[in-house]
PDB file of N, CA and C in Angstrom:
ATOM      1  N   UNK A   1      50.301  63.748  70.946  1.00  0.00           N
ATOM      2  CA  UNK A   1      48.916  63.856  71.341  1.00  0.00           C
ATOM      3  C   UNK A   1      48.845  64.668  72.640  1.00  0.00           C
ATOM      4  N   UNK A   2      47.930  65.622  72.693  1.00  0.00           N
ATOM      5  CA  UNK A   2      47.756  66.452  73.878  1.00  0.00           C
ATOM      6  C   UNK A   2      47.100  65.665  75.006  1.00  0.00           C
ATOM      7  N   UNK A   3      47.401  66.048  76.240  1.00  0.00           N
ATOM      8  CA  UNK A   3      46.826  65.366  77.402  1.00  0.00           C
ATOM      9  C   UNK A   3      45.304  65.438  77.382  1.00  0.00           C
ATOM     10  N   UNK A   4      44.752  66.584  76.975  1.00  0.00           N
ATOM     11  CA  UNK A   4      43.297  66.713  76.937  1.00  0.00           C
ATOM     12  C   UNK A   4      42.693  65.767  75.911  1.00  0.00           C
ATOM     13  N   UNK A   5      43.395  65.546  74.812  1.00  0.00           N
ATOM     14  CA  UNK A   5      42.898  64.607  73.809  1.00  0.00           C
ATOM     15  C   UNK A   5      42.896  63.185  74.367  1.00  0.00           C
ATOM     16  N   UNK A   6      43.927  62.833  75.090  1.00  0.00           N
ATOM     17  CA  UNK A   6      43.984  61.500  75.700  1.00  0.00           C
ATOM     18  C   UNK A   6      42.817  61.297  76.660  1.00  0.00           C
ATOM     19  N   UNK A   7      42.528  62.304  77.464  1.00  0.00           N
ATOM     20  CA  UNK A   7      41.416  62.219  78.413  1.00  0.00           C
ATOM     21  C   UNK A   7      40.093  62.079  77.661  1.00  0.00           C
ATOM     22  N   UNK A   8      39.916  62.880  76.617  1.00  0.00           N
ATOM     23  CA  UNK A   8      38.680  62.810  75.834  1.00  0.00           C
ATOM     24  C   UNK A   8      38.537  61.451  75.162  1.00  0.00           C
ATOM     25  N   UNK A   9      39.618  60.944  74.601  1.00  0.00           N
ATOM     26  CA  UNK A   9      39.553  59.618  73.964  1.00  0.00           C
ATOM     27  C   UNK A   9      39.169  58.545  74.977  1.00  0.00           C
ATOM     28  N   UNK A  10      39.727  58.619  76.182  1.00  0.00           N
ATOM     29  CA  UNK A  10      39.402  57.637  77.219  1.00  0.00           C
ATOM     30  C   UNK A  10      37.939  57.778  77.659  1.00  0.00           C
ATOM     31  N   UNK A  11      37.483  59.005  77.785  1.00  0.00           N
ATOM     32  CA  UNK A  11      36.113  59.243  78.260  1.00  0.00           C
ATOM     33  C   UNK A  11      35.066  58.850  77.228  1.00  0.00           C
ATOM     34  N   UNK A  12      35.327  59.158  75.967  1.00  0.00           N
ATOM     35  CA  UNK A  12      34.324  58.917  74.923  1.00  0.00           C
ATOM     36  C   UNK A  12      34.472  57.572  74.243  1.00  0.00           C
ATOM     37  N   UNK A  13      35.637  56.953  74.351  1.00  0.00           N
ATOM     38  CA  UNK A  13      35.836  55.629  73.767  1.00  0.00           C
ATOM     39  C   UNK A  13      35.443  55.580  72.302  1.00  0.00           C
ATOM     40  N   UNK A  14      34.561  54.650  71.965  1.00  0.00           N
ATOM     41  CA  UNK A  14      34.141  54.460  70.575  1.00  0.00           C
ATOM     42  C   UNK A  14      33.386  55.661  70.012  1.00  0.00           C
ATOM     43  N   UNK A  15      32.934  56.553  70.868  1.00  0.00           N
ATOM     44  CA  UNK A  15      32.160  57.714  70.406  1.00  0.00           C
ATOM     45  C   UNK A  15      33.044  58.956  70.236  1.00  0.00           C
ATOM     46  N   UNK A  16      34.365  58.802  70.322  1.00  0.00           N
ATOM     47  CA  UNK A  16      35.265  59.951  70.197  1.00  0.00           C
ATOM     48  C   UNK A  16      35.049  60.712  68.898  1.00  0.00           C
ATOM     49  N   UNK A  17      34.688  60.006  67.836  1.00  0.00           N
ATOM     50  CA  UNK A  17      34.470  60.656  66.534  1.00  0.00           C
ATOM     51  C   UNK A  17      33.343  61.683  66.591  1.00  0.00           C
ATOM     52  N   UNK A  18      32.483  61.606  67.599  1.00  0.00           N
ATOM     53  CA  UNK A  18      31.375  62.555  67.742  1.00  0.00           C
ATOM     54  C   UNK A  18      31.732  63.732  68.649  1.00  0.00           C
ATOM     55  N   UNK A  19      32.895  63.708  69.273  1.00  0.00           N
ATOM     56  CA  UNK A  19      33.339  64.760  70.182  1.00  0.00           C
ATOM     57  C   UNK A  19      33.886  65.927  69.369  1.00  0.00           C
ATOM     58  N   UNK A  20      33.306  67.109  69.557  1.00  0.00           N
ATOM     59  CA  UNK A  20      33.730  68.301  68.816  1.00  0.00           C
ATOM     60  C   UNK A  20      34.107  69.393  69.818  1.00  0.00           C
ATOM     61  N   UNK A  21      35.395  69.531  70.132  1.00  0.00           N
ATOM     62  CA  UNK A  21      35.810  70.569  71.064  1.00  0.00           C
ATOM     63  C   UNK A  21      35.619  71.952  70.451  1.00  0.00           C
ATOM     64  N   UNK A  22      35.093  72.875  71.248  1.00  0.00           N
ATOM     65  CA  UNK A  22      34.891  74.243  70.794  1.00  0.00           C
ATOM     66  C   UNK A  22      35.193  75.205  71.934  1.00  0.00           C
ATOM     67  N   UNK A  23      35.745  76.360  71.596  1.00  0.00           N
ATOM     68  CA  UNK A  23      36.130  77.362  72.588  1.00  0.00           C
ATOM     69  C   UNK A  23      35.542  78.704  72.179  1.00  0.00           C
ATOM     70  N   UNK A  24      34.449  79.123  72.830  1.00  0.00           N
ATOM     71  CA  UNK A  24      33.905  80.447  72.528  1.00  0.00           C
ATOM     72  C   UNK A  24      34.804  81.527  73.129  1.00  0.00           C
ATOM     73  N   UNK A  25      35.103  82.548  72.346  1.00  0.00           N
ATOM     74  CA  UNK A  25      35.914  83.667  72.809  1.00  0.00           C
ATOM     75  C   UNK A  25      34.945  84.823  73.047  1.00  0.00           C
ATOM     76  N   UNK A  26      34.314  84.816  74.208  1.00  0.00           N
ATOM     77  CA  UNK A  26      33.266  85.792  74.503  1.00  0.00           C
ATOM     78  C   UNK A  26      33.129  85.946  76.005  1.00  0.00           C
ATOM     79  N   UNK A  27      32.407  86.967  76.386  1.00  0.00           N
ATOM     80  CA  UNK A  27      32.110  87.154  77.791  1.00  0.00           C
ATOM     81  C   UNK A  27      32.672  88.441  78.334  1.00  0.00           C
ATOM     82  N   UNK A  28      32.553  88.575  79.618  1.00  0.00           N
ATOM     83  CA  UNK A  28      33.033  89.756  80.330  1.00  0.00           C
ATOM     84  C   UNK A  28      33.899  89.289  81.485  1.00  0.00           C
ATOM     85  N   UNK A  29      34.228  90.199  82.356  1.00  0.00           N
ATOM     86  CA  UNK A  29      35.019  89.829  83.531  1.00  0.00           C
ATOM     87  C   UNK A  29      34.204  89.024  84.545  1.00  0.00           C
ATOM     88  N   UNK A  30      32.885  88.988  84.347  1.00  0.00           N
ATOM     89  CA  UNK A  30      32.000  88.235  85.239  1.00  0.00           C
ATOM     90  C   UNK A  30      31.854  86.805  84.732  1.00  0.00           C
ATOM     91  N   UNK A  31      31.466  85.903  85.608  1.00  0.00           N
ATOM     92  CA  UNK A  31      31.317  84.511  85.189  1.00  0.00           C
ATOM     93  C   UNK A  31      30.034  83.930  85.756  1.00  0.00           C
ATOM     94  N   UNK A  32      29.666  82.781  85.229  1.00  0.00           N
ATOM     95  CA  UNK A  32      28.476  82.092  85.691  1.00  0.00           C
ATOM     96  C   UNK A  32      27.250  82.466  84.886  1.00  0.00           C
ATOM     97  N   UNK A  33      26.178  81.727  85.131  1.00  0.00           N
ATOM     98  CA  UNK A  33      24.932  81.934  84.388  1.00  0.00           C
ATOM     99  C   UNK A  33      24.377  83.342  84.573  1.00  0.00           C
ATOM    100  N   UNK A  34      24.567  83.914  85.737  1.00  0.00           N
ATOM    101  CA  UNK A  34      24.042  85.263  86.006  1.00  0.00           C
ATOM    102  C   UNK A  34      24.729  86.328  85.144  1.00  0.00           C
ATOM    103  N   UNK A  35      25.915  86.019  84.620  1.00  0.00           N
ATOM    104  CA  UNK A  35      26.648  86.983  83.790  1.00  0.00           C
ATOM    105  C   UNK A  35      26.268  86.886  82.317  1.00  0.00           C
ATOM    106  N   UNK A  36      25.429  85.929  81.952  1.00  0.00           N
ATOM    107  CA  UNK A  36      25.035  85.745  80.550  1.00  0.00           C
ATOM    108  C   UNK A  36      24.082  86.845  80.111  1.00  0.00           C
ATOM    109  N   UNK A  37      24.057  87.109  78.809  1.00  0.00           N
ATOM    110  CA  UNK A  37      23.115  88.050  78.225  1.00  0.00           C
ATOM    111  C   UNK A  37      22.753  87.557  76.834  1.00  0.00           C
ATOM    112  N   UNK A  38      21.601  87.976  76.307  1.00  0.00           N
ATOM    113  CA  UNK A  38      21.057  87.375  75.074  1.00  0.00           C
ATOM    114  C   UNK A  38      21.995  87.366  73.869  1.00  0.00           C
ATOM    115  N   UNK A  39      22.782  88.393  73.671  1.00  0.00           N
ATOM    116  CA  UNK A  39      23.640  88.438  72.482  1.00  0.00           C
ATOM    117  C   UNK A  39      25.109  88.178  72.823  1.00  0.00           C
ATOM    118  N   UNK A  40      25.334  87.370  73.825  1.00  0.00           N
ATOM    119  CA  UNK A  40      26.683  87.074  74.315  1.00  0.00           C
ATOM    120  C   UNK A  40      27.643  86.635  73.205  1.00  0.00           C
ATOM    121  N   UNK A  41      27.169  85.825  72.260  1.00  0.00           N
ATOM    122  CA  UNK A  41      28.058  85.270  71.235  1.00  0.00           C
ATOM    123  C   UNK A  41      27.979  85.995  69.897  1.00  0.00           C
ATOM    124  N   UNK A  42      27.075  86.955  69.755  1.00  0.00           N
ATOM    125  CA  UNK A  42      26.932  87.662  68.481  1.00  0.00           C
ATOM    126  C   UNK A  42      28.228  88.365  68.097  1.00  0.00           C
ATOM    127  N   UNK A  43      28.711  88.041  66.899  1.00  0.00           N
ATOM    128  CA  UNK A  43      29.926  88.651  66.389  1.00  0.00           C
ATOM    129  C   UNK A  43      31.200  88.201  67.081  1.00  0.00           C
ATOM    130  N   UNK A  44      31.123  87.209  67.931  1.00  0.00           N
ATOM    131  CA  UNK A  44      32.295  86.690  68.644  1.00  0.00           C
ATOM    132  C   UNK A  44      32.825  85.456  67.933  1.00  0.00           C
ATOM    133  N   UNK A  45      34.091  85.188  68.112  1.00  0.00           N
ATOM    134  CA  UNK A  45      34.694  83.998  67.512  1.00  0.00           C
ATOM    135  C   UNK A  45      34.498  82.790  68.399  1.00  0.00           C
ATOM    136  N   UNK A  46      34.284  81.654  67.755  1.00  0.00           N
ATOM    137  CA  UNK A  46      34.282  80.361  68.427  1.00  0.00           C
ATOM    138  C   UNK A  46      35.260  79.477  67.660  1.00  0.00           C
ATOM    139  N   UNK A  47      36.231  78.946  68.363  1.00  0.00           N
ATOM    140  CA  UNK A  47      37.217  78.053  67.756  1.00  0.00           C
ATOM    141  C   UNK A  47      36.706  76.621  67.859  1.00  0.00           C
ATOM    142  N   UNK A  48      36.650  75.939  66.722  1.00  0.00           N
ATOM    143  CA  UNK A  48      36.362  74.511  66.687  1.00  0.00           C
ATOM    144  C   UNK A  48      37.683  73.812  66.403  1.00  0.00           C
ATOM    145  N   UNK A  49      38.046  72.879  67.289  1.00  0.00           N
ATOM    146  CA  UNK A  49      39.339  72.198  67.188  1.00  0.00           C
ATOM    147  C   UNK A  49      39.133  70.690  67.082  1.00  0.00           C
ATOM    148  N   UNK A  50      38.391  70.284  66.084  1.00  0.00           N
ATOM    149  CA  UNK A  50      38.102  68.868  65.872  1.00  0.00           C
ATOM    150  C   UNK A  50      39.348  68.130  65.391  1.00  0.00           C
ATOM    151  N   UNK A  51      39.390  66.863  65.690  1.00  0.00           N
ATOM    152  CA  UNK A  51      40.473  66.003  65.217  1.00  0.00           C
ATOM    153  C   UNK A  51      40.182  65.559  63.784  1.00  0.00           C
ATOM    154  N   UNK A  52      41.198  65.135  63.046  1.00  0.00           N
ATOM    155  CA  UNK A  52      40.973  64.717  61.653  1.00  0.00           C
ATOM    156  C   UNK A  52      39.915  63.619  61.508  1.00  0.00           C
ATOM    157  N   UNK A  53      39.819  62.715  62.491  1.00  0.00           N
ATOM    158  CA  UNK A  53      38.845  61.629  62.374  1.00  0.00           C
ATOM    159  C   UNK A  53      37.466  61.985  62.909  1.00  0.00           C
ATOM    160  N   UNK A  54      37.291  63.213  63.388  1.00  0.00           N
ATOM    161  CA  UNK A  54      35.981  63.624  63.900  1.00  0.00           C
ATOM    162  C   UNK A  54      34.957  63.557  62.776  1.00  0.00           C
ATOM    163  N   UNK A  55      33.797  63.031  63.085  1.00  0.00           N
ATOM    164  CA  UNK A  55      32.717  62.891  62.120  1.00  0.00           C
ATOM    165  C   UNK A  55      32.321  64.254  61.557  1.00  0.00           C
ATOM    166  N   UNK A  56      32.293  64.375  60.236  1.00  0.00           N
ATOM    167  CA  UNK A  56      31.973  65.648  59.587  1.00  0.00           C
ATOM    168  C   UNK A  56      30.575  66.139  59.941  1.00  0.00           C
ATOM    169  N   UNK A  57      29.635  65.224  60.096  1.00  0.00           N
ATOM    170  CA  UNK A  57      28.275  65.619  60.475  1.00  0.00           C
ATOM    171  C   UNK A  57      28.253  66.204  61.885  1.00  0.00           C
ATOM    172  N   UNK A  58      29.031  65.639  62.786  1.00  0.00           N
ATOM    173  CA  UNK A  58      29.116  66.174  64.149  1.00  0.00           C
ATOM    174  C   UNK A  58      29.682  67.589  64.131  1.00  0.00           C
ATOM    175  N   UNK A  59      30.735  67.810  63.334  1.00  0.00           N
ATOM    176  CA  UNK A  59      31.312  69.153  63.211  1.00  0.00           C
ATOM    177  C   UNK A  59      30.282  70.116  62.624  1.00  0.00           C
ATOM    178  N   UNK A  60      29.559  69.686  61.599  1.00  0.00           N
ATOM    179  CA  UNK A  60      28.543  70.546  60.970  1.00  0.00           C
ATOM    180  C   UNK A  60      27.450  70.919  61.964  1.00  0.00           C
ATOM    181  N   UNK A  61      27.045  69.987  62.797  1.00  0.00           N
ATOM    182  CA  UNK A  61      26.003  70.271  63.800  1.00  0.00           C
ATOM    183  C   UNK A  61      26.480  71.285  64.823  1.00  0.00           C
ATOM    184  N   UNK A  62      27.701  71.105  65.310  1.00  0.00           N
ATOM    185  CA  UNK A  62      28.243  72.031  66.293  1.00  0.00           C
ATOM    186  C   UNK A  62      28.441  73.413  65.665  1.00  0.00           C
ATOM    187  N   UNK A  63      28.948  73.440  64.446  1.00  0.00           N
ATOM    188  CA  UNK A  63      29.108  74.708  63.722  1.00  0.00           C
ATOM    189  C   UNK A  63      27.765  75.415  63.587  1.00  0.00           C
ATOM    190  N   UNK A  64      26.729  74.697  63.179  1.00  0.00           N
ATOM    191  CA  UNK A  64      25.399  75.285  62.998  1.00  0.00           C
ATOM    192  C   UNK A  64      24.848  75.819  64.316  1.00  0.00           C
ATOM    193  N   UNK A  65      25.079  75.105  65.400  1.00  0.00           N
ATOM    194  CA  UNK A  65      24.607  75.562  66.704  1.00  0.00           C
ATOM    195  C   UNK A  65      25.256  76.884  67.077  1.00  0.00           C
ATOM    196  N   UNK A  66      26.579  76.965  66.916  1.00  0.00           N
ATOM    197  CA  UNK A  66      27.271  78.207  67.249  1.00  0.00           C
ATOM    198  C   UNK A  66      26.879  79.330  66.306  1.00  0.00           C
ATOM    199  N   UNK A  67      26.739  79.035  65.025  1.00  0.00           N
ATOM    200  CA  UNK A  67      26.319  80.070  64.070  1.00  0.00           C
ATOM    201  C   UNK A  67      24.925  80.596  64.403  1.00  0.00           C
ATOM    202  N   UNK A  68      24.058  79.738  64.937  1.00  0.00           N
ATOM    203  CA  UNK A  68      22.707  80.167  65.323  1.00  0.00           C
ATOM    204  C   UNK A  68      22.748  81.192  66.448  1.00  0.00           C
ATOM    205  N   UNK A  69      23.831  81.213  67.217  1.00  0.00           N
ATOM    206  CA  UNK A  69      23.970  82.206  68.289  1.00  0.00           C
ATOM    207  C   UNK A  69      24.534  83.517  67.774  1.00  0.00           C
ATOM    208  N   UNK A  70      24.932  83.547  66.492  1.00  0.00           N
ATOM    209  CA  UNK A  70      25.525  84.747  65.908  1.00  0.00           C
ATOM    210  C   UNK A  70      27.034  84.744  65.913  1.00  0.00           C
ATOM    211  N   UNK A  71      27.642  83.641  66.327  1.00  0.00           N
ATOM    212  CA  UNK A  71      29.099  83.555  66.403  1.00  0.00           C
ATOM    213  C   UNK A  71      29.721  83.321  65.027  1.00  0.00           C
ATOM    214  N   UNK A  72      30.983  83.707  64.911  1.00  0.00           N
ATOM    215  CA  UNK A  72      31.801  83.424  63.734  1.00  0.00           C
ATOM    216  C   UNK A  72      32.700  82.242  64.084  1.00  0.00           C
ATOM    217  N   UNK A  73      32.792  81.284  63.185  1.00  0.00           N
ATOM    218  CA  UNK A  73      33.538  80.056  63.458  1.00  0.00           C
ATOM    219  C   UNK A  73      34.926  80.117  62.850  1.00  0.00           C
ATOM    220  N   UNK A  74      35.909  79.704  63.630  1.00  0.00           N
ATOM    221  CA  UNK A  74      37.287  79.543  63.175  1.00  0.00           C
ATOM    222  C   UNK A  74      37.660  78.101  63.477  1.00  0.00           C
ATOM    223  N   UNK A  75      38.135  77.374  62.484  1.00  0.00           N
ATOM    224  CA  UNK A  75      38.570  75.993  62.709  1.00  0.00           C
ATOM    225  C   UNK A  75      40.087  75.945  62.711  1.00  0.00           C
ATOM    226  N   UNK A  76      40.630  75.228  63.691  1.00  0.00           N
ATOM    227  CA  UNK A  76      42.078  75.024  63.770  1.00  0.00           C
ATOM    228  C   UNK A  76      42.346  73.763  64.570  1.00  0.00           C
ATOM    229  N   UNK A  77      43.569  73.303  64.503  1.00  0.00           N
ATOM    230  CA  UNK A  77      43.935  72.114  65.276  1.00  0.00           C
ATOM    231  C   UNK A  77      43.998  72.469  66.757  1.00  0.00           C
ATOM    232  N   UNK A  78      43.907  71.457  67.589  1.00  0.00           N
ATOM    233  CA  UNK A  78      44.034  71.674  69.029  1.00  0.00           C
ATOM    234  C   UNK A  78      45.407  72.245  69.370  1.00  0.00           C
ATOM    235  N   UNK A  79      46.428  71.793  68.641  1.00  0.00           N
ATOM    236  CA  UNK A  79      47.781  72.287  68.890  1.00  0.00           C
ATOM    237  C   UNK A  79      47.865  73.776  68.573  1.00  0.00           C
ATOM    238  N   UNK A  80      47.301  74.196  67.456  1.00  0.00           N
ATOM    239  CA  UNK A  80      47.300  75.617  67.095  1.00  0.00           C
ATOM    240  C   UNK A  80      46.508  76.425  68.129  1.00  0.00           C
ATOM    241  N   UNK A  81      45.370  75.906  68.541  1.00  0.00           N
ATOM    242  CA  UNK A  81      44.569  76.576  69.569  1.00  0.00           C
ATOM    243  C   UNK A  81      45.398  76.801  70.829  1.00  0.00           C
ATOM    244  N   UNK A  82      46.079  75.755  71.279  1.00  0.00           N
ATOM    245  CA  UNK A  82      46.851  75.866  72.519  1.00  0.00           C
ATOM    246  C   UNK A  82      48.032  76.822  72.381  1.00  0.00           C
ATOM    247  N   UNK A  83      48.644  76.896  71.201  1.00  0.00           N
ATOM    248  CA  UNK A  83      49.742  77.854  70.994  1.00  0.00           C
ATOM    249  C   UNK A  83      49.212  79.284  71.067  1.00  0.00           C
ATOM    250  N   UNK A  84      48.046  79.512  70.482  1.00  0.00           N
ATOM    251  CA  UNK A  84      47.487  80.869  70.420  1.00  0.00           C
ATOM    252  C   UNK A  84      46.894  81.306  71.756  1.00  0.00           C
ATOM    253  N   UNK A  85      46.170  80.392  72.405  1.00  0.00           N
ATOM    254  CA  UNK A  85      45.472  80.762  73.634  1.00  0.00           C
ATOM    255  C   UNK A  85      46.191  80.285  74.869  1.00  0.00           C
TER     256      UNK A  85
END
């Protein structure tokens, strides 16, 4: 189990099944709200790294939210995410 997963499990307790980690792969060299722009996520990848016990409805909601921004969704395990990124 990854350290971040342990922290999330401790923080969310019984609601961990509703926790859907996601990592948008977007942006520029600038950071903060002032660096945002309307089509920031259009055509960009967002990694969803939900755990096997994560509620499917929670994953669907998070997926729909990111898709509404124009992002493309990639699902993988947290371990795969950490190896790649």
